[in-house]
PDB file of C-alpha atoms in Angstrom:
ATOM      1  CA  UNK A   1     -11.904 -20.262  39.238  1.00 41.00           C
ATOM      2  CA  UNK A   2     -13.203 -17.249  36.709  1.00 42.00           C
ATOM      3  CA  UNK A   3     -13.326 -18.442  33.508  1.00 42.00           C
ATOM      4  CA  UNK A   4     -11.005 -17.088  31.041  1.00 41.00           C
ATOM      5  CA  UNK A   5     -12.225 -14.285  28.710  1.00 47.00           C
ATOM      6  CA  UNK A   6     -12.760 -14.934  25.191  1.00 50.00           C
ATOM      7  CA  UNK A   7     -10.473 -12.139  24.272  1.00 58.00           C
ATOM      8  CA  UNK A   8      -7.634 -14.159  25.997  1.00 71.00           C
ATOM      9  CA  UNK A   9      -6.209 -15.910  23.431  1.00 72.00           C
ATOM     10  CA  UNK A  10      -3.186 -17.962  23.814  1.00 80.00           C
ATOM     11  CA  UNK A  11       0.013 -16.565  22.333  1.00 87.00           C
ATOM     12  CA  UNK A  12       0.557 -19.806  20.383  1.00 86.00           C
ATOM     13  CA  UNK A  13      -3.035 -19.944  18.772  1.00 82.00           C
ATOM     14  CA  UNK A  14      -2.265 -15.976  18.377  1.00 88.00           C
ATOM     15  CA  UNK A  15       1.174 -17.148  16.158  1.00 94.00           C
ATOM     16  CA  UNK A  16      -0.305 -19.691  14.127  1.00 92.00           C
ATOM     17  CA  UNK A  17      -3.222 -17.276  13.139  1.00 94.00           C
ATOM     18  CA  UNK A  18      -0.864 -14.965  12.008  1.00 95.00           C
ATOM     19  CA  UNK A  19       1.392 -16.907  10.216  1.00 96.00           C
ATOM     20  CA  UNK A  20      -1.773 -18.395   8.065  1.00 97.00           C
ATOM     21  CA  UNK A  21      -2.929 -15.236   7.555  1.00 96.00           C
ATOM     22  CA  UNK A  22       0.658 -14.181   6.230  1.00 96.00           C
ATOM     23  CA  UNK A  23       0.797 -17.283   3.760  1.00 97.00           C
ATOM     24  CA  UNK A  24      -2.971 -16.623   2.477  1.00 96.00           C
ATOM     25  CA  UNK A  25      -2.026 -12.781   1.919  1.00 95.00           C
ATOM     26  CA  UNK A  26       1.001 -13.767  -0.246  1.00 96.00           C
ATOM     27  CA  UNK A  27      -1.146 -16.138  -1.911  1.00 96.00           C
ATOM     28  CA  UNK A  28      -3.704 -14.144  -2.640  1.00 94.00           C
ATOM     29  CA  UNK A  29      -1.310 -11.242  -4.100  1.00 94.00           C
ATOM     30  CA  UNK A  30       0.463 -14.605  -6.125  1.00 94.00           C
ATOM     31  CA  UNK A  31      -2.798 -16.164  -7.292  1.00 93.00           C
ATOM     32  CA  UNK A  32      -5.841 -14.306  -6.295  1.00 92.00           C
ATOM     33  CA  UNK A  33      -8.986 -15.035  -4.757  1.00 91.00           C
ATOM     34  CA  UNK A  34     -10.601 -17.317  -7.352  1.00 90.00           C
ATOM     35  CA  UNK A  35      -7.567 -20.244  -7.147  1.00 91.00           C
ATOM     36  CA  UNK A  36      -6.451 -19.734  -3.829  1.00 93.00           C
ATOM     37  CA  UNK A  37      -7.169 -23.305  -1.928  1.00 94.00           C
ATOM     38  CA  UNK A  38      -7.011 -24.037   2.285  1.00 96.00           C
ATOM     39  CA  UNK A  39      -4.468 -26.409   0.781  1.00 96.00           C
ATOM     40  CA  UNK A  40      -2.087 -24.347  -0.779  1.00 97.00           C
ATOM     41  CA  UNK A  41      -2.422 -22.118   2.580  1.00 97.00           C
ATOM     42  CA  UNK A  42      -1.677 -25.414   4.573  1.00 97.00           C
ATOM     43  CA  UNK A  43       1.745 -25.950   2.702  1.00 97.00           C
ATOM     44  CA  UNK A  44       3.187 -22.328   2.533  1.00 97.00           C
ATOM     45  CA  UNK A  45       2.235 -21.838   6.386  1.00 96.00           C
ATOM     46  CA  UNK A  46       3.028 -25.491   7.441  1.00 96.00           C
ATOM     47  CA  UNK A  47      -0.417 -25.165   9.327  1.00 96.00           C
ATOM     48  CA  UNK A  48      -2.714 -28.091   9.321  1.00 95.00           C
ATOM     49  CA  UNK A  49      -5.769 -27.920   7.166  1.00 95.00           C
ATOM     50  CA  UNK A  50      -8.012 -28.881  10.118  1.00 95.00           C
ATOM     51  CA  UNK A  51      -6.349 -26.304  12.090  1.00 95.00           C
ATOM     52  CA  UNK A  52      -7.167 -23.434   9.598  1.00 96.00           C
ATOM     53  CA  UNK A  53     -10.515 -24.573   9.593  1.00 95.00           C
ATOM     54  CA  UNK A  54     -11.223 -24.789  13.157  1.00 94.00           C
ATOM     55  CA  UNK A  55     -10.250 -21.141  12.999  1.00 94.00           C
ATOM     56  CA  UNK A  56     -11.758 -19.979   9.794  1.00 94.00           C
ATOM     57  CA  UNK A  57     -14.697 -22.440   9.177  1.00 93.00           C
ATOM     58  CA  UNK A  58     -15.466 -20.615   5.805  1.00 90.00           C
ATOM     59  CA  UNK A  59     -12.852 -19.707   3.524  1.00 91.00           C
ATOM     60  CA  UNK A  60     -13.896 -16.018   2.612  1.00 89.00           C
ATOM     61  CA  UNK A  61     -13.484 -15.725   6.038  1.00 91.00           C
ATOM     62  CA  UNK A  62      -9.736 -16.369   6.221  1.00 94.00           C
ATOM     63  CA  UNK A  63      -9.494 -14.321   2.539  1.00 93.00           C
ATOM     64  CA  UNK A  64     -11.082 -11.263   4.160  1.00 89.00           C
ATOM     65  CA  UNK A  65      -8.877 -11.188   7.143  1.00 91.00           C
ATOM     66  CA  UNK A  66      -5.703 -11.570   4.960  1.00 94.00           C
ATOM     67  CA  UNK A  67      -7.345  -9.402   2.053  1.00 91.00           C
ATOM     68  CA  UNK A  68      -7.317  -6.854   5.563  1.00 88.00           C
ATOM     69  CA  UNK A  69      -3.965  -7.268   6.586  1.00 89.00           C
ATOM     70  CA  UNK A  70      -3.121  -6.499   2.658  1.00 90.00           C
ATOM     71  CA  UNK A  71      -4.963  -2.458   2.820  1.00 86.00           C
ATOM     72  CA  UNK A  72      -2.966   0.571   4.159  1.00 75.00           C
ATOM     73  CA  UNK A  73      -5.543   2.578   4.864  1.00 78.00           C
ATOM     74  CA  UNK A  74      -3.426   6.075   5.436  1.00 79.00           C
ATOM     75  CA  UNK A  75      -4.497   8.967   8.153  1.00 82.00           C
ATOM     76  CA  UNK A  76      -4.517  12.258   6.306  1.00 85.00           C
ATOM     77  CA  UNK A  77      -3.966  14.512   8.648  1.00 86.00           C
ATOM     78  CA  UNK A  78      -5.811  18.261   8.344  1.00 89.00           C
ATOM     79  CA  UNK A  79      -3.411  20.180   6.005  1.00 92.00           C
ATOM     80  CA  UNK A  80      -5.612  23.150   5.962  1.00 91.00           C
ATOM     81  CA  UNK A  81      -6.482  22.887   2.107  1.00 93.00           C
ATOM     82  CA  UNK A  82      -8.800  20.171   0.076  1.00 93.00           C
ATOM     83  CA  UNK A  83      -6.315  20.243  -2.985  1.00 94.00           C
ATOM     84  CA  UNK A  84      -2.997  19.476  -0.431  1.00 95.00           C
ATOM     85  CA  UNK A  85      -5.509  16.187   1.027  1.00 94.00           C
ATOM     86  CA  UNK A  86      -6.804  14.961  -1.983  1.00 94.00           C
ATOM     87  CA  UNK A  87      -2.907  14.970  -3.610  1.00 95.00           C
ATOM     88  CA  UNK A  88      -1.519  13.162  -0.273  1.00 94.00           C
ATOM     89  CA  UNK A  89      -5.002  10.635  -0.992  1.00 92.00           C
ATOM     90  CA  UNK A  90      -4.313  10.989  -4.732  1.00 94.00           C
ATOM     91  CA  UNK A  91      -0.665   9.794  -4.772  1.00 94.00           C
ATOM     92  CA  UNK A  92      -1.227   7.171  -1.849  1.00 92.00           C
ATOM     93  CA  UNK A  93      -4.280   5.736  -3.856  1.00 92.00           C
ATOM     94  CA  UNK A  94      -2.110   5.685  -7.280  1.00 95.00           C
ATOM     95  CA  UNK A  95       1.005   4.093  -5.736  1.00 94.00           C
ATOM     96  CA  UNK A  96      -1.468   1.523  -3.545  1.00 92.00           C
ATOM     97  CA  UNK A  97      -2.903   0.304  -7.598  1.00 93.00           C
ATOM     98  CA  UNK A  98      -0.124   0.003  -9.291  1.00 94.00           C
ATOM     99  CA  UNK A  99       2.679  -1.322  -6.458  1.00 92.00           C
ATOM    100  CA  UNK A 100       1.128  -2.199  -3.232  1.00 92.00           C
ATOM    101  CA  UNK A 101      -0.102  -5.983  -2.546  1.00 92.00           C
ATOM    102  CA  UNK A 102      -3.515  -4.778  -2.023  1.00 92.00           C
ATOM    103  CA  UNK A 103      -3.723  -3.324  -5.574  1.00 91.00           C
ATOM    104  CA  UNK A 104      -2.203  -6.585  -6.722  1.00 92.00           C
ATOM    105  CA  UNK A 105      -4.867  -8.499  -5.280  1.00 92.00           C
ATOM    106  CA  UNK A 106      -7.985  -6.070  -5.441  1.00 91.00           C
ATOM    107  CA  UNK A 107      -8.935  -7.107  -9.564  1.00 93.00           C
ATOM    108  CA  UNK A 108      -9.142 -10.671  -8.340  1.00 92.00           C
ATOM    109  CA  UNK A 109     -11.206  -9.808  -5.566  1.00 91.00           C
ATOM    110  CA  UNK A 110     -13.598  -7.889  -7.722  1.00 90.00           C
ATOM    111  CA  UNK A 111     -13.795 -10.956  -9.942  1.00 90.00           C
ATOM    112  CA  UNK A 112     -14.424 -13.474  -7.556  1.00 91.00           C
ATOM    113  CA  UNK A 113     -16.978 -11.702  -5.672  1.00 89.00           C
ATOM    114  CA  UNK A 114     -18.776 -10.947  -8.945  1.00 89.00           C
ATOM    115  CA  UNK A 115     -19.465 -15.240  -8.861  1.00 87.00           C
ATOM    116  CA  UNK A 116     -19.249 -15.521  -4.958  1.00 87.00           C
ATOM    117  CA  UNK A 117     -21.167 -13.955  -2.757  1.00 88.00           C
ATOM    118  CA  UNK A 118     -19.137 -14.920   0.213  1.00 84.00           C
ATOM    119  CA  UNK A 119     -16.605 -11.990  -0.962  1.00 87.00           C
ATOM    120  CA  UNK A 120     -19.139  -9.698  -1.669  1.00 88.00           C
ATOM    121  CA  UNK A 121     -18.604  -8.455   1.959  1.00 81.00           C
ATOM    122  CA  UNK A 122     -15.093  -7.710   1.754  1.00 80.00           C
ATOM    123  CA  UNK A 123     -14.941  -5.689  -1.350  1.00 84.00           C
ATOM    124  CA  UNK A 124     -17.824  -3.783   0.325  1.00 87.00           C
ATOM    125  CA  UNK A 125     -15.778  -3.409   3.442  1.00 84.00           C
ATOM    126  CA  UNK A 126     -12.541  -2.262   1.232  1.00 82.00           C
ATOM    127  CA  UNK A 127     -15.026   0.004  -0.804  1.00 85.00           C
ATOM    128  CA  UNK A 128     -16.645   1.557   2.376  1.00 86.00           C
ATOM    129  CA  UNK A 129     -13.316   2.148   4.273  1.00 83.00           C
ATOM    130  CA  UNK A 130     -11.876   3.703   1.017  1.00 82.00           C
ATOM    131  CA  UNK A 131     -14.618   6.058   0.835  1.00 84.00           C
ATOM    132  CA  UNK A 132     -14.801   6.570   4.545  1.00 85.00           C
ATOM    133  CA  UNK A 133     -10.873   7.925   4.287  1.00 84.00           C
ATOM    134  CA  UNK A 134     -11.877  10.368   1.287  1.00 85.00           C
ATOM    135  CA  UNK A 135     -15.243  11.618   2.784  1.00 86.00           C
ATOM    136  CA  UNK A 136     -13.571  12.598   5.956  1.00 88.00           C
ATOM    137  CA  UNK A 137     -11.405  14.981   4.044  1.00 90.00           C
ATOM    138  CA  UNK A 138     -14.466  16.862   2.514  1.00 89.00           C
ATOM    139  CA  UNK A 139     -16.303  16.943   5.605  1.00 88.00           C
ATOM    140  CA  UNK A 140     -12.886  18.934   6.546  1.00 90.00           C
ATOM    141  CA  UNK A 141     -13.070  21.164   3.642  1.00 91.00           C
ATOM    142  CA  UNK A 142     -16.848  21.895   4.436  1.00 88.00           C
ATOM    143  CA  UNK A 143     -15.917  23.368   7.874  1.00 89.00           C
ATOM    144  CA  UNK A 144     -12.653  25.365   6.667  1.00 89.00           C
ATOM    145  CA  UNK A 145     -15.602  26.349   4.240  1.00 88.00           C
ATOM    146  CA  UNK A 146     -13.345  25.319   1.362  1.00 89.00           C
ATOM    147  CA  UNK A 147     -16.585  23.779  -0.449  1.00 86.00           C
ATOM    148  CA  UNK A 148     -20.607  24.250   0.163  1.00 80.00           C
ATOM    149  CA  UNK A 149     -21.715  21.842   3.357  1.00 78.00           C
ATOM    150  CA  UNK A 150     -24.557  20.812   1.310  1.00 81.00           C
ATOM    151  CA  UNK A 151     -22.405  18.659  -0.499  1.00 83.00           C
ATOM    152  CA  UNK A 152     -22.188  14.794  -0.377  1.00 85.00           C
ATOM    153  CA  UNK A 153     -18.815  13.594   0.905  1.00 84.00           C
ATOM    154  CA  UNK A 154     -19.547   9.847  -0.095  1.00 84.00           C
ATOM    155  CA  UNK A 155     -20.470  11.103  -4.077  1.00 87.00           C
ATOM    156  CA  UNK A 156     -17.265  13.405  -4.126  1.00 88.00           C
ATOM    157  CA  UNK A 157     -15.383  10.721  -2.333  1.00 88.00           C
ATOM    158  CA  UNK A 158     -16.433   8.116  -5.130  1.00 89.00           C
ATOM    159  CA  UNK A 159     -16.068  10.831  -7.970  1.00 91.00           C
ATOM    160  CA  UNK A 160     -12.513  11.157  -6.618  1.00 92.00           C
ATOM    161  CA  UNK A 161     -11.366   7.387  -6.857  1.00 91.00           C
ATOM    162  CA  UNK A 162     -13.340   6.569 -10.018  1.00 93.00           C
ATOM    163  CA  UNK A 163     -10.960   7.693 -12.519  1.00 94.00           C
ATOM    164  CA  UNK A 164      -7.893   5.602 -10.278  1.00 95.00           C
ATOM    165  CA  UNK A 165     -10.309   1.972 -10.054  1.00 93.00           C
ATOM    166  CA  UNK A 166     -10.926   3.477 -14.166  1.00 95.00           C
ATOM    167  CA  UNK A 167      -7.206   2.881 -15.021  1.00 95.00           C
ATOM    168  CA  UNK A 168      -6.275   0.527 -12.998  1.00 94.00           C
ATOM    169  CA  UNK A 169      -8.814  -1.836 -13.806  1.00 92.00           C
ATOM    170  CA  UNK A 170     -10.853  -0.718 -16.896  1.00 93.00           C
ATOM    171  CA  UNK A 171      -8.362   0.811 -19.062  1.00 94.00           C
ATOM    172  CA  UNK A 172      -4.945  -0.267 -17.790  1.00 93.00           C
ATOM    173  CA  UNK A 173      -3.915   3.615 -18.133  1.00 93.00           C
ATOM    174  CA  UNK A 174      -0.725   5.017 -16.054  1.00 95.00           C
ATOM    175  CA  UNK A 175      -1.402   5.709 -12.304  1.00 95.00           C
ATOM    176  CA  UNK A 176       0.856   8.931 -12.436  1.00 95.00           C
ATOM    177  CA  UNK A 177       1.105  12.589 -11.321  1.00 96.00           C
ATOM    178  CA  UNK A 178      -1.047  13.881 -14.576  1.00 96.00           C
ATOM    179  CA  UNK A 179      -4.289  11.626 -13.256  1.00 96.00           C
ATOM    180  CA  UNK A 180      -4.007  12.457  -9.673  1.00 97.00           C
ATOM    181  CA  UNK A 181      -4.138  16.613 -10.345  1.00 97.00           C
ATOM    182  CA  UNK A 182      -6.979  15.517 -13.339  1.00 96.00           C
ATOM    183  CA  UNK A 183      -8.898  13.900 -10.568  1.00 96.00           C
ATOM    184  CA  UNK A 184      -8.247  16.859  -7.797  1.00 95.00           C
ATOM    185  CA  UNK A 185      -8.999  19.376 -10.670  1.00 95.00           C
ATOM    186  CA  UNK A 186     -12.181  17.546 -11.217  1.00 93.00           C
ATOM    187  CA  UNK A 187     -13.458  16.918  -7.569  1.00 92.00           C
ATOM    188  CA  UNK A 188     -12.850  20.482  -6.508  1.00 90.00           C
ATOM    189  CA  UNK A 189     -15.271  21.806  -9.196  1.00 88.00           C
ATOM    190  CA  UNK A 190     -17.705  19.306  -8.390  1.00 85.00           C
ATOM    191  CA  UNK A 191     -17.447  20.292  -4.913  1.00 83.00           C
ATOM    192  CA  UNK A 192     -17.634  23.792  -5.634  1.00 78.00           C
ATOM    193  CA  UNK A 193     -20.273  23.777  -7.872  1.00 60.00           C
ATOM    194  CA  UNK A 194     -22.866  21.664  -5.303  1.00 52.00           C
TER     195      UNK A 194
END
C-alpha cells in the first residue's frame, strides 16, 4: 500500500488548524503579538495546548499563519492609468490601517518583532507582499509608458505607503481621501522625474 502524501491531510486535523488559527487571529487583533499566550489560544479555540504545539512547535509560527489569514492583499487589476491604481491601492491601504484586523494588529507586530526576532520574518513577509502589490502597478505604468522604465518600482512602491505606515503609526493623523491624492500626487512626480 502507497503511502499517503504529505499534502493529504485529514479533514479533522484540517478543522482544528483552522479553528486555532481563527482564535489566535482574534487574539492577536484583541491583544497583540507581545501578550498573546498558546494558553489563551487553547481556551478561545477549545484546542489542547499539546495539540497546538504538535502543529506549531514555535509560537511565531502559529502568529504568522494567523497574522496571514489577517492581510487582504487586493488584485488591482490594469485600469490603464497609474493615478486610477495607486487611488484603488491608496483607499484599500487607508481603510486596511484604520478598520481592517490586519491594521489593528500590524503596530503590535512591529513592536514585538523589534524585541523578537522570531517575528522579524513576518513583518518582512507583510512588508515584501505590500510592496510586491504596489511595484506591480509601476512596472504597469512603465510599459503604458506612463513613467520612465528606469525607475525603481520597490523605492516608488515604499515612497507610496510611507506617508499611510507615517499616520497610522507615527503620527496618529487621519487615513482619509486628502492623504491618499497627497501620496498619488507625490509618487507620480517622483516617478516622473526618475
Amino acid at each position: 500500500m502507497a503511502a499517503t502524501p504529505a499534502t493529504d491531510v485529514d479533514p479533522r486535523v484540517a478543522r482544528t488548524r483552522d479553528v486555532v488559527i481563527r482564535a489566535t487571529a482574534e487574539l492577536l487583533v484583541e491583544c497583540g503579538f507581545e501578550r498573546l499566550t498558546i494558553e489563551a489560544v487553547a481556551e478561545r479555540s477549545g484546542v489542547a495546548r499539546s495539540t497546538i504545539y504538535r502543529n506549531w512547535p514555535e509560537r511565531a509560527d502559529l502568529l504568522m499563519t494567523a497574522f496571514d489569514r489577517l492581510c487582504a492583499f487586493p488584485e488591482i487589476p490594469d485600469l490603464g492609468s497609474l493615478t486610477e491604481e495607486l487611488r484603488v491601492l491608496g483607499r484599500d491601504l487607508a481603510e486596511g490601517l484604520a478598520t481592517a484586523a490586519w491594521g489593528q494588529a500590524l503596530p503590535s507586530l512591529i513592536g514585538s518583532a523589534a524585541h523578537d526576532p522570531s517575528l522579524v520574518e513576518a513583518q518582512r513577509t507583510f512588508s515584501r507582499r505590500r510592496r510586491e502589490l504596489v511595484g506591480a502597478v509601476f512596472e504597469r505604468a512603465a510599459a503604458r509608458g506612463e513613467i520612465d522604465r528606469g525607475v525603481d518600482p520597490g523605492t516608488l512602491a515604499e515612497q507610496f505607503a510611507a506617508g499611510f505606515f507615517f499616520r497610522r503609526l507615527i503620527s496618529h493623523g487621519p487615513l482619509d481621501e486628502s492623504l491618499v491624492e497627497h501620496q498619488i500626487a507625490a509618487v507620480v512626480r517622483a516617478a516622473s522625474a526618475g
